[in-house]
């Protein structure tokens, strides 16, 4: 039975929801692998050290889904404390808050880690470097920030977020027909097809709202954001604007909107 251990980072905030999940694969007596590095808190590292020591399973590999700080920035602290041999991620030279010596993980790479085999799936959209890790034997996917149960994922245009890629990445995961998703935030997803479909439908609905806002004459990212989102906490307005911008860029790419000096119009 494939039972990755959920080790929570306990960094709840407006941006991380209930906080980040990391997952430990630690076969008794074999090499351990951690999926996502967290932020390097003493408490998190202590929990990892306790579990790996109890199983005589030294942490040799850390795989990171993407470079965002809540997923990657703990890598140097892990390197110092646990002598991790390899840190794997899809490299993104323009953005790297961790600064460890990354081993580049390409799309389709088969990774012998944690006593089993995972396949890396390059699934950009939330971030250009985003990877999901597919454990075919148990039909489980570690999905990072591709999909969360009950909340939508931020597509941050100014940090390389891309909605066309995001939709393609969701469809790629859906096509695998997985039985379980283990996301970077929130609970495990036991009905992947339903949750992925809801996530795709949410994006289509937002897109329709953006098109409708343009039709009614809203022409700036701020105006469109104000017309769609109601009563957002101030800290989340920035993310909402990023999402709207990502939708507009998708529409522009598809020839359904134009932009001139920050003024947007539908076509
Ligand atoms: Zn992220």
mmCIF file of N, CA and C in Angstrom, residues 121-183:
data_model
loop_
_atom_site.group_PDB
_atom_site.id
_atom_site.type_symbol
_atom_site.label_atom_id
_atom_site.label_comp_id
_atom_site.label_asym_id
_atom_site.label_seq_id
_atom_site.Cartn_x
_atom_site.Cartn_y
_atom_site.Cartn_z
ATOM 1 N N UNK A 121 5.631 15.224 -14.277
ATOM 2 C CA UNK A 121 4.783 15.795 -15.326
ATOM 3 C C UNK A 121 4.924 17.304 -15.278
ATOM 4 N N UNK A 122 5.507 17.873 -16.335
ATOM 5 C CA UNK A 122 5.617 19.334 -16.375
ATOM 6 C C UNK A 122 4.213 19.878 -16.626
ATOM 7 N N UNK A 123 3.711 20.619 -15.649
ATOM 8 C CA UNK A 123 2.321 21.079 -15.678
ATOM 9 C C UNK A 123 2.275 22.574 -15.380
ATOM 10 N N UNK A 124 2.790 23.406 -16.317
ATOM 11 C CA UNK A 124 2.864 24.845 -16.060
ATOM 12 C C UNK A 124 1.471 25.484 -16.046
ATOM 13 N N UNK A 125 1.440 26.725 -15.619
ATOM 14 C CA UNK A 125 0.172 27.458 -15.577
ATOM 15 C C UNK A 125 0.104 28.269 -14.297
ATOM 16 N N UNK A 126 0.130 27.588 -13.157
ATOM 17 C CA UNK A 126 0.242 28.299 -11.877
ATOM 18 C C UNK A 126 1.619 28.946 -11.794
ATOM 19 N N UNK A 127 2.617 28.224 -12.238
ATOM 20 C CA UNK A 127 3.991 28.721 -12.346
ATOM 21 C C UNK A 127 4.637 28.013 -13.531
ATOM 22 N N UNK A 128 5.608 28.665 -14.193
ATOM 23 C CA UNK A 128 6.199 28.065 -15.406
ATOM 24 C C UNK A 128 6.936 26.756 -15.135
ATOM 25 N N UNK A 129 7.428 26.601 -13.893
ATOM 26 C CA UNK A 129 8.253 25.429 -13.572
ATOM 27 C C UNK A 129 7.448 24.317 -12.917
ATOM 28 N N UNK A 130 6.135 24.442 -12.873
ATOM 29 C CA UNK A 130 5.353 23.527 -12.037
ATOM 30 C C UNK A 130 5.450 22.070 -12.499
ATOM 31 N N UNK A 131 5.726 21.194 -11.543
ATOM 32 C CA UNK A 131 5.729 19.751 -11.792
ATOM 33 C C UNK A 131 4.665 19.080 -10.933
ATOM 34 N N UNK A 132 4.017 18.067 -11.487
ATOM 35 C CA UNK A 132 3.232 17.140 -10.680
ATOM 36 C C UNK A 132 3.996 15.827 -10.703
ATOM 37 N N UNK A 133 3.809 15.000 -9.701
ATOM 38 C CA UNK A 133 4.505 13.712 -9.645
ATOM 39 C C UNK A 133 3.473 12.598 -9.610
ATOM 40 N N UNK A 134 3.563 11.728 -10.604
ATOM 41 C CA UNK A 134 2.577 10.662 -10.854
ATOM 42 C C UNK A 134 3.118 9.355 -10.315
ATOM 43 N N UNK A 135 2.400 8.780 -9.355
ATOM 44 C CA UNK A 135 2.740 7.437 -8.864
ATOM 45 C C UNK A 135 1.749 6.489 -9.508
ATOM 46 N N UNK A 136 2.193 5.910 -10.617
ATOM 47 C CA UNK A 136 1.277 5.136 -11.446
ATOM 48 C C UNK A 136 0.754 3.905 -10.710
ATOM 49 N N UNK A 137 1.631 3.275 -9.930
ATOM 50 C CA UNK A 137 1.260 2.015 -9.272
ATOM 51 C C UNK A 137 0.037 2.176 -8.377
ATOM 52 N N UNK A 138 -0.128 3.345 -7.769
ATOM 53 C CA UNK A 138 -1.283 3.559 -6.882
ATOM 54 C C UNK A 138 -2.273 4.557 -7.471
ATOM 55 N N UNK A 139 -1.994 5.018 -8.697
ATOM 56 C CA UNK A 139 -2.868 5.987 -9.367
ATOM 57 C C UNK A 139 -3.044 7.271 -8.546
ATOM 58 N N UNK A 140 -1.905 7.710 -7.986
ATOM 59 C CA UNK A 140 -1.888 8.912 -7.149
ATOM 60 C C UNK A 140 -1.065 9.986 -7.840
ATOM 61 N N UNK A 141 -1.527 11.220 -7.788
ATOM 62 C CA UNK A 141 -0.711 12.321 -8.298
ATOM 63 C C UNK A 141 -0.492 13.347 -7.185
ATOM 64 N N UNK A 142 0.767 13.706 -6.983
ATOM 65 C CA UNK A 142 1.106 14.837 -6.117
ATOM 66 C C UNK A 142 0.951 16.077 -6.987
ATOM 67 N N UNK A 143 -0.049 16.903 -6.667
ATOM 68 C CA UNK A 143 -0.428 17.946 -7.624
ATOM 69 C C UNK A 143 0.030 19.351 -7.259
ATOM 70 N N UNK A 144 0.791 19.532 -6.185
ATOM 71 C CA UNK A 144 1.316 20.861 -5.873
ATOM 72 C C UNK A 144 0.204 21.898 -5.848
ATOM 73 N N UNK A 145 0.370 22.961 -6.635
ATOM 74 C CA UNK A 145 -0.641 24.017 -6.679
ATOM 75 C C UNK A 145 -1.456 23.996 -7.971
ATOM 76 N N UNK A 146 -1.693 22.808 -8.517
ATOM 77 C CA UNK A 146 -2.538 22.718 -9.716
ATOM 78 C C UNK A 146 -4.004 22.793 -9.352
ATOM 79 N N UNK A 147 -4.346 22.125 -8.277
ATOM 80 C CA UNK A 147 -5.762 22.031 -7.919
ATOM 81 C C UNK A 147 -5.867 21.833 -6.414
ATOM 82 N N UNK A 148 -6.781 22.593 -5.806
ATOM 83 C CA UNK A 148 -7.033 22.471 -4.369
ATOM 84 C C UNK A 148 -8.514 22.185 -4.175
ATOM 85 N N UNK A 149 -8.834 21.413 -3.161
ATOM 86 C CA UNK A 149 -10.244 21.120 -2.891
ATOM 87 C C UNK A 149 -10.908 22.364 -2.311
ATOM 88 N N UNK A 150 -11.960 22.823 -2.949
ATOM 89 C CA UNK A 150 -12.792 23.870 -2.355
ATOM 90 C C UNK A 150 -12.336 25.304 -2.578
ATOM 91 N N UNK A 151 -11.091 25.528 -3.015
ATOM 92 C CA UNK A 151 -10.671 26.908 -3.297
ATOM 93 C C UNK A 151 -9.967 26.921 -4.649
ATOM 94 N N UNK A 152 -9.951 28.098 -5.283
ATOM 95 C CA UNK A 152 -9.295 28.141 -6.585
ATOM 96 C C UNK A 152 -7.823 28.501 -6.418
ATOM 97 N N UNK A 153 -7.061 28.164 -7.425
ATOM 98 C CA UNK A 153 -5.613 28.380 -7.431
ATOM 99 C C UNK A 153 -5.337 29.730 -8.084
ATOM 100 N N UNK A 154 -4.419 30.506 -7.511
ATOM 101 C CA UNK A 154 -4.088 31.810 -8.087
ATOM 102 C C UNK A 154 -3.219 31.625 -9.332
ATOM 103 N N UNK A 155 -3.596 32.314 -10.408
ATOM 104 C CA UNK A 155 -2.753 32.348 -11.611
ATOM 105 C C UNK A 155 -2.135 33.742 -11.628
ATOM 106 N N UNK A 156 -0.871 33.814 -11.242
ATOM 107 C CA UNK A 156 -0.225 35.109 -11.027
ATOM 108 C C UNK A 156 0.516 35.503 -12.292
ATOM 109 N N UNK A 157 -0.147 36.368 -13.080
ATOM 110 C CA UNK A 157 0.398 36.729 -14.389
ATOM 111 C C UNK A 157 1.815 37.292 -14.283
ATOM 112 N N UNK A 158 2.057 38.181 -13.300
ATOM 113 C CA UNK A 158 3.362 38.842 -13.223
ATOM 114 C C UNK A 158 4.474 37.892 -12.766
ATOM 115 N N UNK A 159 4.109 36.692 -12.343
ATOM 116 C CA UNK A 159 5.115 35.699 -11.954
ATOM 117 C C UNK A 159 5.083 34.490 -12.880
ATOM 118 N N UNK A 160 4.705 34.732 -14.129
ATOM 119 C CA UNK A 160 4.769 33.646 -15.105
ATOM 120 C C UNK A 160 3.537 32.752 -15.137
ATOM 121 N N UNK A 161 2.465 33.138 -14.416
ATOM 122 C CA UNK A 161 1.233 32.362 -14.484
ATOM 123 C C UNK A 161 0.618 32.471 -15.871
ATOM 124 N N UNK A 162 0.065 31.389 -16.389
ATOM 125 C CA UNK A 162 -0.463 31.366 -17.759
ATOM 126 C C UNK A 162 -1.696 30.477 -17.787
ATOM 127 N N UNK A 163 -2.818 31.080 -18.102
ATOM 128 C CA UNK A 163 -4.088 30.368 -18.014
ATOM 129 C C UNK A 163 -4.266 29.321 -19.112
ATOM 130 N N UNK A 164 -3.722 29.592 -20.287
ATOM 131 C CA UNK A 164 -3.837 28.589 -21.364
ATOM 132 C C UNK A 164 -3.081 27.331 -20.949
ATOM 133 N N UNK A 165 -1.881 27.530 -20.414
ATOM 134 C CA UNK A 165 -1.096 26.379 -19.937
ATOM 135 C C UNK A 165 -1.793 25.706 -18.759
ATOM 136 N N UNK A 166 -2.386 26.521 -17.895
ATOM 137 C CA UNK A 166 -3.026 25.972 -16.696
ATOM 138 C C UNK A 166 -4.163 25.019 -17.069
ATOM 139 N N UNK A 167 -5.004 25.458 -18.002
ATOM 140 C CA UNK A 167 -6.129 24.622 -18.429
ATOM 141 C C UNK A 167 -5.602 23.328 -19.064
ATOM 142 N N UNK A 168 -4.558 23.439 -19.888
ATOM 143 C CA UNK A 168 -3.978 22.245 -20.520
ATOM 144 C C UNK A 168 -3.411 21.293 -19.465
ATOM 145 N N UNK A 169 -2.809 21.862 -18.409
ATOM 146 C CA UNK A 169 -2.237 21.022 -17.353
ATOM 147 C C UNK A 169 -3.331 20.277 -16.585
ATOM 148 N N UNK A 170 -4.433 20.972 -16.301
ATOM 149 C CA UNK A 170 -5.551 20.308 -15.613
ATOM 150 C C UNK A 170 -6.101 19.173 -16.479
ATOM 151 N N UNK A 171 -6.215 19.443 -17.781
ATOM 152 C CA UNK A 171 -6.764 18.422 -18.682
ATOM 153 C C UNK A 171 -5.816 17.220 -18.782
ATOM 154 N N UNK A 172 -4.524 17.499 -18.687
ATOM 155 C CA UNK A 172 -3.548 16.408 -18.729
ATOM 156 C C UNK A 172 -3.701 15.492 -17.505
ATOM 157 N N UNK A 173 -3.887 16.105 -16.338
ATOM 158 C CA UNK A 173 -4.078 15.296 -15.124
ATOM 159 C C UNK A 173 -5.390 14.521 -15.210
ATOM 160 N N UNK A 174 -6.438 15.183 -15.685
ATOM 161 C CA UNK A 174 -7.749 14.536 -15.836
ATOM 162 C C UNK A 174 -7.640 13.293 -16.732
ATOM 163 N N UNK A 175 -6.841 13.416 -17.808
ATOM 164 C CA UNK A 175 -6.710 12.319 -18.771
ATOM 165 C C UNK A 175 -6.014 11.092 -18.183
ATOM 166 N N UNK A 176 -5.261 11.285 -17.108
ATOM 167 C CA UNK A 176 -4.603 10.134 -16.458
ATOM 168 C C UNK A 176 -5.606 9.273 -15.698
ATOM 169 N N UNK A 177 -6.791 9.817 -15.452
ATOM 170 C CA UNK A 177 -7.816 9.158 -14.651
ATOM 171 C C UNK A 177 -7.269 8.675 -13.307
ATOM 172 N N UNK A 178 -6.640 9.596 -12.566
ATOM 173 C CA UNK A 178 -6.073 9.195 -11.276
ATOM 174 C C UNK A 178 -7.172 8.912 -10.256
ATOM 175 N N UNK A 179 -6.800 8.156 -9.234
ATOM 176 C CA UNK A 179 -7.774 7.861 -8.171
ATOM 177 C C UNK A 179 -7.634 8.782 -6.979
ATOM 178 N N UNK A 180 -6.464 9.413 -6.862
ATOM 179 C CA UNK A 180 -6.250 10.260 -5.688
ATOM 180 C C UNK A 180 -5.271 11.372 -6.036
ATOM 181 N N UNK A 181 -5.580 12.579 -5.589
ATOM 182 C CA UNK A 181 -4.652 13.706 -5.739
ATOM 183 C C UNK A 181 -4.211 14.145 -4.350
ATOM 184 N N UNK A 182 -2.903 14.391 -4.218
ATOM 185 C CA UNK A 182 -2.364 14.897 -2.955
ATOM 186 C C UNK A 182 -1.824 16.293 -3.226
ATOM 187 N N UNK A 183 -2.606 17.318 -2.892
ATOM 188 C CA UNK A 183 -2.251 18.693 -3.244
ATOM 189 C C UNK A 183 -1.286 19.350 -2.260
#
